C-alpha cells in the first residue's frame, strides 16, 4: 500500500529529525556547561591571582615601610585627591603623637587641620601648584617644642605627592654650635688682626723713632758742625745706614699688612695711566735715571686696588731699570689676553736687564733677600718681588718669569679683569676713564 | 707790636723740634717767632692766648704744626676743638706725625687738618719740608688773619 509506505517514510523521517534535534540539544547543553565552567574557573583564578598580587604588594609596602623606619625617615604618598595611599610607621607615629590615627584613604588635609597649630598643612604638604614637577620642595620646619623637621616634597608626573620627613633637630643644634664657634673664631681673628696692626704700628713707630733721632742728629753734625773729612764720611755713613734701616722697617710693616688683607677690589679702568705715571716718577722726574718704559699695547680694566696695582707695576718696572747694565735700559709692559675659562687676564713686564741666574730663581721671591750681582744697584729692602707675588696671589692670580742672564727677564702674571672686559679681551663699554675709578 | 708767634710747634720730641727750628733758620727765616708746646696743658694755654690775641689784634698770622701723640693730649681732640672755635677755626694746622697708618691720615683730615705730613727721616728732608711750607704759605696762599 502506497499510503502506508508513505506514512512510514514520514514517520521515519520525523523520528530521525527528532533524534538529531535531541543530539544537537545535548551537544549545546554540554557546550554551555563547558563555557560556564570555564568562566567560573577564570573568575576564581583571577580572584586568586589578584589576592596573590595584593598580598605581595602589601608585603613590599611593609618592607619599604620598615626600610624607611630603620633610617629614621617619614615617608608618605598622597594621591592627586589628597588621600593617603601609603605611609610608613614612622609617618603614622607623627600623627599618633598628636592623638590622631591615620590610615590609608584618609584625607591628609583633614588630619593636619585637626593637629594645627602643632603642625600646619604647609608643614606636611605644599599645594601641588607650588611645586614644579620633578623639583623637590625642601624646607626645615621648627615646631613649638623646638624640634626641627626637614621636609622634602616631590610631585610625581601622575599628580601623586611623595612626602619625606626627617628629624634634624640634633643636626640643627650642631650646626648652630658650629656657626657660633665659627663666629667666635672670626671675631677672635679680627681682634687679633687689629691687635697685630696696632702692635706693628706701635713697634714700627717705637723702632723708627730712635733711628730718626740718630739720622736727625747726624744731620745736625753735618750741617752745623765743622767736622774733619774722615768724621764727615763716617757721619754720612751713619745717615745712610739709618735710611736703609728705616726703609727695611717700612717694608716690613707693609709686608705684614699685605699678608692680612686681600679683599680690596677696586677697579682701575686704565692701568696704562698707572704705568705712565710710574714712567714719570721713575724717569722723567729723576734726572739720574736713564731708560725707557714702553707700553706695547693697551691694558684692559682690572679689578685690583689702585695702590696695589701701582705697587705691583712699580716694583717690577723699577727692578727692570735698576738691575740693568744696558746702555739704554728698557722695560716693556703689555697685555697678552684673557686666561681661558677664568676671569683673569695675563700681563707682562719685560726688561733688557742683567737677568736672573738659574740658581737664584727661587731666592728672588724670598722677602728681605737681594740677589748678589757683584755690583751696587742702590738702596733696596729686598721685598719688592715678594710684594708683587703676594699681591698677584692675593687676587687669585699667578706669576712666573723667563730669564736669560745678560739678556733680560720677562715677568708674566695674571690679574682679575674688570666685569667690563669680555672673553675676547675687548672692553664692553667705551667709557674707560684714566686712572682709578 | 707783634703779639703772637708765627709758628706754634706742638711737639714733645726734642730732636724733631730742633730739626724744625734749624730747618726754618736754614730756609731763610731766622727771625721767625717759633713757640713750642710739649704737653696738652701747654698747648691749651697757647690756644687760650691766641683767642685773647684774636680779640685785640686781627693782624697776626700763625701756623700750627701739631704732633698727634703727646703726653696728656690727643692731637685729634685739639684739632676738633680748634675747628669748633670761631676764633681759631681758620688757623692752618699741619699734622706732623711719624705714623703712616691710613686711619690716622683719614682721621686727621676729617678732624680738619690742612695737611698731613709724615715726619721726615732726616734733617735734609726737614729743610725740604719747611721750604715747601714757605712756598705754599707765602708764594701760593697767605696765612689767614686770626678771628
Coordinates of C-alpha atoms in Angstrom, one line a residue:
Chain A
X1 CA 0.0 0.0 0.0
X2 CA 1.4 3.1 -1.2
X3 CA -0.2 5.3 1.5
X4 CA 1.1 3.2 4.3
X5 CA 4.6 3.2 2.8
X6 CA 4.5 7.0 2.5
X7 CA 3.3 7.3 6.1
X8 CA 6.1 5.1 7.3
X9 CA 8.6 7.2 5.5
X10 CA 7.3 10.4 7.0
X11 CA 7.3 8.8 10.4
X12 CA 10.8 7.5 10.0
X13 CA 11.9 11.0 8.8
X14 CA 10.3 12.7 11.7
X15 CA 11.9 10.2 14.1
X16 CA 15.3 11.0 12.5
X17 CA 14.7 14.7 12.9
X18 CA 13.7 14.3 16.5
X19 CA 16.8 12.1 17.2
X20 CA 19.1 14.6 15.5
X21 CA 17.5 17.5 17.4
X22 CA 18.0 15.7 20.7
X23 CA 21.6 15.1 19.8
X24 CA 22.1 18.7 18.9
X25 CA 20.5 19.9 22.1
X26 CA 22.5 17.6 24.2
X27 CA 25.7 18.9 22.5
X28 CA 24.6 22.5 23.0
X29 CA 23.9 21.8 26.7
X30 CA 27.3 20.2 27.1
X31 CA 29.0 23.2 25.4
X32 CA 27.1 25.7 27.6
X33 CA 28.1 23.8 30.7
X34 CA 31.7 23.8 29.5
X35 CA 31.5 27.6 28.9
X36 CA 30.1 28.2 32.3
X37 CA 32.7 26.0 33.9
X38 CA 35.5 27.9 32.0
X39 CA 34.1 31.3 33.1
X40 CA 33.9 30.1 36.7
X41 CA 37.4 28.9 36.6
X42 CA 38.6 32.2 35.1
X43 CA 36.8 34.2 37.8
X44 CA 38.2 32.0 40.5
X45 CA 41.7 32.2 39.0
X46 CA 41.5 36.0 38.6
X47 CA 40.4 36.4 42.1
X48 CA 43.2 34.2 43.3
X49 CA 45.8 36.0 41.3
X50 CA 44.5 39.4 42.4
X51 CA 44.7 38.2 46.0
X52 CA 48.2 37.0 45.4
X53 CA 49.3 40.3 43.9
X54 CA 47.6 42.3 46.7
X55 CA 49.4 40.3 49.4
X56 CA 52.7 40.7 47.5
X57 CA 52.1 44.5 47.2
X58 CA 51.3 44.6 50.9
X59 CA 54.4 42.7 51.7
X60 CA 56.5 45.0 49.6
X61 CA 54.9 48.1 51.1
X62 CA 55.7 46.7 54.5
X63 CA 59.3 46.1 53.6
X64 CA 59.5 49.6 52.2
X65 CA 57.9 51.0 55.3
X66 CA 60.4 49.1 57.6
X67 CA 63.3 50.3 55.4
X68 CA 62.3 53.9 55.8
X69 CA 61.6 53.4 59.5
X70 CA 65.1 52.0 60.0
X71 CA 66.8 55.1 58.6
X72 CA 64.5 57.5 60.5
X73 CA 62.7 58.8 57.5
X74 CA 59.0 59.5 57.4
X75 CA 57.6 58.5 54.1
X76 CA 54.0 59.3 52.9
X77 CA 52.4 59.1 49.5
X78 CA 49.3 61.1 48.7
X79 CA 47.2 60.7 45.6
X80 CA 46.2 63.7 43.5
X81 CA 42.9 64.0 45.5
X82 CA 44.9 64.4 48.7
X83 CA 44.3 60.9 50.1
X84 CA 46.9 58.8 51.8
X85 CA 47.8 55.8 49.6
X86 CA 50.9 54.8 51.6
X87 CA 52.8 55.8 54.7
X88 CA 55.4 54.2 56.8
X89 CA 55.1 53.5 60.5
X90 CA 57.3 56.5 61.5
X91 CA 55.0 58.8 59.5
X92 CA 51.9 57.3 61.3
X93 CA 53.7 57.8 64.6
X94 CA 54.0 61.5 63.8
X95 CA 50.2 61.8 63.8
X96 CA 49.7 59.5 66.8
X97 CA 52.0 61.8 68.8
X98 CA 49.2 64.3 68.4
X99 CA 46.4 61.8 69.3
X100 CA 45.3 61.2 65.7
X101 CA 45.1 57.9 64.0
X102 CA 45.7 57.8 60.3
X103 CA 45.0 55.0 57.8
X104 CA 45.3 54.8 54.0
X105 CA 42.4 56.5 52.3
X106 CA 42.3 59.3 54.9
X107 CA 42.5 62.9 53.6
X108 CA 45.8 64.3 54.7
X109 CA 44.2 67.8 54.8
X110 CA 41.6 66.8 57.4
X111 CA 44.2 65.2 59.7
X112 CA 46.7 68.1 59.5
X113 CA 43.9 70.6 60.1
X114 CA 43.0 68.8 63.3
X115 CA 46.5 68.9 64.7
X116 CA 47.2 72.6 63.9
X117 CA 48.8 74.6 65.4
X118 CA 51.2 71.9 66.3
X119 CA 51.7 71.3 62.7
X120 CA 50.2 73.0 59.7
X121 CA 49.1 71.7 56.4
X122 CA 52.0 73.5 54.7
X123 CA 54.4 71.8 57.0
X124 CA 53.5 68.5 55.7
X125 CA 52.3 69.2 52.2
X126 CA 52.6 72.1 49.8
X127 CA 49.8 72.8 47.3
X128 CA 50.8 70.9 44.1
X129 CA 50.9 74.1 42.0
X130 CA 53.5 75.5 44.4
X131 CA 56.0 72.8 43.4
X132 CA 57.4 72.3 39.9
X133 CA 57.2 68.7 38.8
X134 CA 60.5 67.0 39.3
X135 CA 61.8 69.8 41.6
X136 CA 61.7 68.9 45.2
X137 CA 60.4 71.4 47.7
X138 CA 62.7 71.2 50.7
X139 CA 62.3 73.2 53.9
X140 CA 63.1 73.0 57.6
X141 CA 60.1 73.4 59.9
X142 CA 60.6 74.3 63.5
X143 CA 57.9 73.2 65.9
X144 CA 56.8 74.7 69.1
X145 CA 58.7 72.2 71.2
X146 CA 61.9 73.2 69.5
X147 CA 62.3 70.2 67.3
X148 CA 63.2 70.8 63.6
X149 CA 61.9 68.6 60.8
X150 CA 63.4 68.7 57.3
X151 CA 60.6 68.1 54.8
X152 CA 61.1 67.2 51.2
X153 CA 58.2 67.1 48.8
X154 CA 58.2 65.7 45.3
X155 CA 55.4 65.8 42.9
X156 CA 55.3 62.8 40.5
X157 CA 54.1 63.1 36.9
X158 CA 50.8 61.4 37.7
X159 CA 50.0 64.0 40.3
X160 CA 50.9 61.9 43.4
X161 CA 53.0 63.6 46.0
X162 CA 55.8 61.9 47.9
X163 CA 56.5 63.4 51.3
X164 CA 59.8 62.7 53.0
X165 CA 60.4 64.0 56.5
X166 CA 63.4 63.7 58.8
X167 CA 64.0 64.9 62.3
X168 CA 67.1 67.2 62.0
X169 CA 66.9 68.8 65.5
X170 CA 70.2 67.4 66.5
X171 CA 71.8 68.4 63.2
X172 CA 70.4 71.9 63.6
X173 CA 71.8 72.1 67.2
X174 CA 75.2 71.0 66.0
X175 CA 75.1 73.5 63.0
X176 CA 74.1 76.3 65.4
X177 CA 77.1 75.3 67.7
X178 CA 79.4 75.2 64.7
X179 CA 78.2 78.6 63.5
X180 CA 78.6 80.1 67.0
X181 CA 82.1 78.6 67.2
X182 CA 83.0 79.9 63.7
X183 CA 81.6 83.4 64.5
X184 CA 83.7 83.4 67.7
X185 CA 86.8 82.4 65.8
X186 CA 86.2 85.0 63.2
X187 CA 85.7 87.7 65.9
X188 CA 88.9 86.4 67.6
X189 CA 90.8 86.6 64.3
X190 CA 89.6 90.1 63.6
X191 CA 90.5 91.2 67.1
X192 CA 93.9 89.5 66.7
X193 CA 94.5 91.3 63.4
X194 CA 93.6 94.6 64.9
X195 CA 95.9 94.0 67.8
X196 CA 98.6 92.8 65.3
X197 CA 98.1 96.0 63.3
X198 CA 98.3 98.1 66.4
X199 CA 101.3 96.2 67.6
X200 CA 103.0 96.6 64.2
X201 CA 102.2 100.3 64.2
X202 CA 103.5 100.8 67.7
X203 CA 106.5 98.6 67.2
X204 CA 107.5 100.2 63.9
X205 CA 106.9 103.7 65.5
X206 CA 109.0 102.9 68.5
X207 CA 111.7 101.3 66.5
X208 CA 111.7 104.1 63.9
X209 CA 111.8 107.0 66.4
X210 CA 115.3 106.4 67.8
X211 CA 116.6 105.9 64.2
X212 CA 115.0 109.2 63.2
X213 CA 116.7 110.7 66.2
X214 CA 120.1 109.3 65.1
X215 CA 119.5 110.5 61.5
X216 CA 118.4 114.0 62.5
X217 CA 121.3 114.4 64.9
X218 CA 123.8 113.1 62.4
X219 CA 122.2 115.7 60.0
X220 CA 122.9 118.4 62.6
X221 CA 126.5 117.3 62.8
X222 CA 126.9 117.5 59.1
X223 CA 125.1 120.9 58.8
X224 CA 126.1 122.7 62.0
X225 CA 129.5 121.4 62.9
X226 CA 132.9 121.7 61.4
X227 CA 133.9 118.1 61.1
X228 CA 137.2 116.6 59.8
X229 CA 136.7 114.9 56.5
X230 CA 137.0 111.4 57.9
X231 CA 134.5 112.1 60.6
X232 CA 132.2 113.6 58.0
X233 CA 132.4 110.5 55.9
X234 CA 131.6 108.4 58.9
X235 CA 128.6 110.5 59.8
X236 CA 127.4 110.3 56.3
X237 CA 127.7 106.5 56.6
X238 CA 125.5 106.7 59.7
X239 CA 122.9 108.6 57.8
X240 CA 122.9 106.1 55.0
X241 CA 122.6 103.2 57.4
X242 CA 119.7 104.8 59.2
X243 CA 117.9 105.4 55.9
X244 CA 118.4 101.8 54.9
X245 CA 117.1 100.6 58.3
X246 CA 114.1 102.9 58.0
X247 CA 113.3 101.6 54.6
X248 CA 113.6 98.0 55.8
X249 CA 111.2 98.7 58.7
X250 CA 108.7 100.4 56.4
X251 CA 108.8 97.5 54.1
X252 CA 108.4 95.1 57.0
X253 CA 105.3 96.9 58.1
X254 CA 103.8 97.0 54.7
X255 CA 104.7 93.3 54.2
X256 CA 102.9 92.4 57.4
X257 CA 99.8 94.4 56.4
X258 CA 99.8 92.9 52.9
X259 CA 99.5 89.4 54.2
X260 CA 96.4 90.1 56.0
X261 CA 94.2 92.0 53.6
X262 CA 93.5 90.5 50.2
X263 CA 89.9 91.6 49.8
X264 CA 90.5 95.1 48.3
X265 CA 88.8 95.0 45.0
X266 CA 88.8 98.5 43.5
X267 CA 88.6 98.8 39.7
X268 CA 91.3 100.5 37.7
X269 CA 89.9 101.4 34.4
X270 CA 93.2 102.4 32.7
X271 CA 96.2 100.5 34.1
X272 CA 98.2 102.2 31.2
X273 CA 97.8 105.5 33.0
X274 CA 99.3 103.9 36.1
X275 CA 102.3 102.8 34.1
X276 CA 102.7 106.3 32.5
X277 CA 102.6 107.8 36.0
X278 CA 105.3 105.4 37.1
X279 CA 107.4 106.4 34.0
X280 CA 107.1 110.0 35.0
X281 CA 108.1 109.2 38.6
X282 CA 111.0 106.9 37.7
X283 CA 112.4 108.5 34.6
X284 CA 111.0 112.0 33.8
X285 CA 111.2 113.2 37.4
X286 CA 114.6 111.6 38.1
X287 CA 117.5 113.1 36.2
X288 CA 119.9 110.5 37.4
X289 CA 118.0 107.6 35.8
X290 CA 118.3 106.7 32.2
X291 CA 115.9 104.4 30.4
X292 CA 112.6 103.9 28.8
X293 CA 109.3 102.4 29.7
X294 CA 107.3 101.2 26.6
X295 CA 103.7 100.2 26.5
X296 CA 103.4 97.5 23.8
X297 CA 99.6 97.6 23.7
X298 CA 96.6 98.8 25.7
X299 CA 95.9 97.4 29.1
X300 CA 92.3 96.4 29.9
X301 CA 90.5 97.5 33.2
X302 CA 91.4 95.3 36.2
X303 CA 89.6 94.6 39.4
X304 CA 92.5 95.4 41.6
X305 CA 93.0 98.1 44.3
X306 CA 94.7 101.1 42.8
X307 CA 97.5 101.3 45.3
X308 CA 98.3 97.6 45.0
X309 CA 98.3 97.8 41.2
X310 CA 100.7 100.7 41.3
X311 CA 102.9 98.9 43.8
X312 CA 103.0 95.8 41.6
X313 CA 104.0 97.7 38.4
X314 CA 106.3 100.0 40.3
X315 CA 108.3 97.1 41.8
X316 CA 108.6 95.2 38.5
X317 CA 109.4 98.2 36.4
X318 CA 111.9 99.7 39.0
X319 CA 113.6 96.3 39.2
X320 CA 113.9 96.1 35.5
X321 CA 115.5 99.5 35.3
X322 CA 117.7 99.1 38.4
X323 CA 119.1 95.6 37.7
X324 CA 120.2 96.7 34.3
X325 CA 123.6 97.2 32.7
X326 CA 122.4 98.1 29.2
X327 CA 123.4 101.3 27.6
X328 CA 119.7 102.1 27.3
X329 CA 117.7 100.2 30.0
X330 CA 114.2 99.5 28.7
X331 CA 111.1 97.9 30.3
X332 CA 108.2 96.8 28.1
X333 CA 104.7 96.4 29.5
X334 CA 101.8 94.7 27.8
X335 CA 98.7 92.6 27.9
X336 CA 98.8 89.0 26.5
X337 CA 95.0 88.3 26.6
X338 CA 92.4 86.8 28.9
X339 CA 93.1 83.5 30.6
X340 CA 90.6 81.0 29.1
X341 CA 87.9 79.7 31.5
X342 CA 88.9 82.3 34.1
X343 CA 88.1 86.0 34.8
X344 CA 91.8 86.8 34.9
X345 CA 94.0 88.3 32.2
X346 CA 97.7 87.8 31.5
X347 CA 100.1 90.7 31.6
X348 CA 103.8 91.0 31.2
X349 CA 106.7 93.3 32.2
X350 CA 109.9 92.6 30.2
X351 CA 113.3 94.2 30.7
X352 CA 116.6 94.1 29.0
X353 CA 118.4 93.8 32.3
X354 CA 121.0 91.6 33.8
X355 CA 118.7 88.6 34.1
X356 CA 118.3 86.0 36.9
X357 CA 120.7 83.1 37.1
X358 CA 119.1 79.6 37.4
X359 CA 120.4 79.2 41.0
X360 CA 118.6 82.4 42.0
X361 CA 115.3 81.5 40.6
X362 CA 113.7 80.7 43.9
X363 CA 115.6 83.2 46.0
X364 CA 114.2 86.2 44.1
X365 CA 110.7 85.6 45.7
X366 CA 112.1 85.5 49.3
X367 CA 111.5 88.5 51.4
X368 CA 114.4 90.7 52.5
X369 CA 116.9 88.9 50.2
X370 CA 118.7 90.8 47.5
X371 CA 120.5 88.8 44.9
X372 CA 124.2 89.4 44.9
X373 CA 125.2 90.6 41.5
X374 CA 128.7 91.8 42.3
X375 CA 127.6 95.4 41.7
X376 CA 125.9 98.0 43.8
X377 CA 122.4 98.6 42.5
X378 CA 121.5 101.3 45.0
X379 CA 119.3 101.1 48.1
X380 CA 116.5 98.5 48.3
X381 CA 114.9 96.4 51.0
X382 CA 114.7 93.2 49.0
X383 CA 110.9 92.8 49.5
X384 CA 109.7 94.2 46.2
X385 CA 109.2 90.9 44.4
X386 CA 107.7 89.3 47.5
X387 CA 105.2 92.1 47.5
X388 CA 104.5 91.5 43.8
X389 CA 104.0 87.8 44.3
X390 CA 101.8 88.3 47.4
X391 CA 99.7 90.9 45.6
X392 CA 99.2 88.7 42.5
X393 CA 98.4 85.6 44.5
X394 CA 96.1 87.7 46.8
X395 CA 93.9 88.3 43.8
X396 CA 93.9 84.6 42.8
X397 CA 96.5 85.2 40.1
X398 CA 99.8 83.6 39.4
X399 CA 103.2 84.9 38.4
X400 CA 106.3 83.4 36.8
X401 CA 109.3 84.6 34.8
X402 CA 111.6 83.7 32.0
X403 CA 115.1 85.0 32.1
X404 CA 118.4 84.8 30.3
X405 CA 121.4 86.1 32.1
X406 CA 122.7 89.2 30.3
X407 CA 119.7 89.5 28.1
X408 CA 116.8 90.3 30.4
X409 CA 113.8 89.0 32.3
X410 CA 110.1 88.8 31.4
X411 CA 107.6 88.5 34.2
X412 CA 104.2 87.3 33.3
X413 CA 101.3 87.5 35.8
X414 CA 97.6 87.2 35.9
X415 CA 95.2 89.7 37.5
X416 CA 91.4 89.7 37.7
X417 CA 89.9 91.7 34.8
X418 CA 87.0 94.1 35.4
X419 CA 83.5 92.9 34.6
X420 CA 83.6 95.2 31.6
X421 CA 86.2 93.0 29.8
X422 CA 84.7 90.4 27.5
X423 CA 86.0 86.9 26.8
X424 CA 88.0 88.2 23.7
X425 CA 89.7 90.8 25.8
X426 CA 87.8 93.8 24.5
X427 CA 86.1 96.2 26.8
X428 CA 82.3 96.2 26.8
X429 CA 81.6 99.9 27.1
X430 CA 83.6 102.7 25.6
X431 CA 83.9 104.7 28.8
X432 CA 87.4 104.0 30.0
X433 CA 88.4 106.8 32.4
X434 CA 92.1 107.2 33.1
X435 CA 93.4 106.1 36.4
X436 CA 91.3 104.8 39.3
X437 CA 87.5 104.8 39.4
Chain B
X1 CA 103.6 145.5 68.2
X2 CA 103.8 141.8 67.3
X3 CA 101.7 139.8 69.7
X4 CA 101.7 136.2 68.5
X5 CA 104.3 133.8 67.3
X6 CA 104.3 132.9 63.6
X7 CA 104.6 129.2 64.2
X8 CA 103.4 127.1 67.1
X9 CA 105.0 123.7 67.2
X10 CA 103.1 121.3 69.4
X11 CA 105.8 118.6 69.7
X12 CA 107.3 116.7 72.6
X13 CA 110.3 115.2 70.7
X14 CA 113.4 117.4 71.2
X15 CA 115.1 116.2 68.0
X16 CA 112.1 117.0 65.9
X17 CA 111.6 120.4 67.4
X18 CA 115.3 121.2 67.0
X19 CA 115.2 120.0 63.4
X20 CA 112.2 122.1 62.7
X21 CA 113.8 125.2 64.2
X22 CA 117.1 124.7 62.4
X23 CA 115.2 124.0 59.2
X24 CA 113.2 127.2 59.5
X25 CA 116.5 129.0 60.1
X26 CA 118.2 127.4 57.1
X27 CA 115.3 128.2 55.0
X28 CA 116.0 131.8 55.5
X29 CA 113.6 132.8 58.2
X30 CA 115.9 133.3 61.2
X31 CA 113.7 135.9 62.8
X32 CA 110.6 133.7 62.7
X33 CA 108.9 133.5 66.1
X34 CA 108.5 129.9 67.0
X35 CA 106.7 128.8 70.1
X36 CA 106.9 125.3 71.4
X37 CA 104.4 123.3 73.4
X38 CA 105.3 119.8 74.7
X39 CA 102.2 118.9 76.7
X40 CA 98.5 119.2 76.5
X41 CA 98.2 121.9 79.1
X42 CA 100.9 124.0 77.4
X43 CA 99.0 123.6 74.1
X44 CA 95.7 124.6 75.7
X45 CA 97.4 127.6 77.2
X46 CA 98.9 128.7 73.9
X47 CA 95.4 128.4 72.3
X48 CA 93.9 130.5 75.1
X49 CA 96.4 133.2 74.4
X50 CA 95.6 133.0 70.7
X51 CA 91.9 133.6 71.5
X52 CA 92.8 136.6 73.6
X53 CA 95.1 138.0 70.9
X54 CA 92.4 137.5 68.3
X55 CA 90.2 139.9 70.2
X56 CA 92.9 142.5 70.4
X57 CA 94.5 142.2 67.1
X58 CA 93.2 140.8 63.8
X59 CA 96.6 141.3 62.1
X60 CA 98.6 138.4 63.5
X61 CA 99.0 135.3 61.4
X62 CA 100.0 131.9 62.7
X63 CA 100.7 128.4 61.5
X64 CA 100.3 125.4 63.9
X65 CA 102.5 122.3 63.5
X66 CA 100.9 119.5 65.5
X67 CA 102.2 116.1 66.5
X68 CA 99.3 113.6 67.0
X69 CA 100.5 111.9 70.2
X70 CA 101.8 114.0 73.1
X71 CA 101.6 113.4 76.8
X72 CA 98.1 114.2 78.0
X73 CA 97.0 115.3 74.6
X74 CA 95.2 113.8 71.6
X75 CA 96.1 115.9 68.5
X76 CA 92.7 114.9 67.0
X77 CA 90.8 116.3 70.0
X78 CA 92.9 119.5 70.0
X79 CA 92.2 119.9 66.2
X80 CA 88.5 119.3 66.7
X81 CA 88.4 121.9 69.5
X82 CA 90.1 124.4 67.3
X83 CA 87.7 123.8 64.3
X84 CA 84.7 124.4 66.5
X85 CA 86.1 127.6 67.9
X86 CA 85.2 130.8 66.0
X87 CA 88.5 132.4 66.9
X88 CA 90.8 129.5 66.0
X89 CA 89.0 127.6 63.2
X90 CA 90.8 129.4 60.3
X91 CA 94.3 128.8 61.7
X92 CA 96.1 126.4 59.3
X93 CA 97.2 123.2 61.1
X94 CA 99.8 120.8 59.7
X95 CA 99.8 117.4 61.3
X96 CA 103.4 116.2 61.6
X97 CA 103.3 112.6 62.7
X98 CA 105.6 109.5 62.5
X99 CA 102.5 107.4 61.8
X100 CA 101.9 106.2 58.3
X101 CA 98.7 104.5 59.4
X102 CA 96.0 105.3 56.9
X103 CA 93.4 105.6 59.6
X104 CA 95.5 108.4 61.3
X105 CA 95.7 110.3 57.9
X106 CA 91.9 110.0 57.3
X107 CA 91.0 110.9 60.9
X108 CA 93.3 114.0 60.7
X109 CA 91.7 115.3 57.6
X110 CA 88.3 114.5 58.9
X111 CA 89.1 116.5 62.1
X112 CA 90.0 119.5 59.9
X113 CA 93.8 119.3 59.3
X114 CA 95.1 121.3 56.4
X115 CA 97.9 118.9 55.7
X116 CA 99.2 115.6 57.0
X117 CA 103.0 115.2 56.7
X118 CA 104.9 112.1 57.9
X119 CA 107.8 113.1 60.0
X120 CA 111.0 113.5 57.8
X121 CA 113.6 110.8 58.2
X122 CA 116.5 113.1 58.4
X123 CA 117.5 116.7 58.6
X124 CA 117.7 117.3 54.9
X125 CA 114.1 116.3 54.5
X126 CA 113.1 118.7 57.3
X127 CA 114.7 121.5 55.3
X128 CA 112.8 120.5 52.2
X129 CA 109.6 120.3 54.1
X130 CA 110.0 123.7 55.7
X131 CA 110.8 125.1 52.3
X132 CA 107.5 123.8 50.9
X133 CA 105.7 125.4 53.9
X134 CA 107.2 128.7 52.9
X135 CA 106.5 128.2 49.2
X136 CA 102.9 127.4 49.9
X137 CA 102.0 129.9 52.7
X138 CA 103.9 132.8 51.2
X139 CA 104.0 132.1 47.5
X140 CA 100.7 130.4 46.8
X141 CA 98.5 131.3 49.7
X142 CA 98.5 133.7 52.6
X143 CA 98.1 132.7 56.2
X144 CA 94.7 133.9 57.3
X145 CA 94.4 136.5 60.0
X146 CA 93.1 135.4 63.4
X147 CA 89.5 135.8 64.3

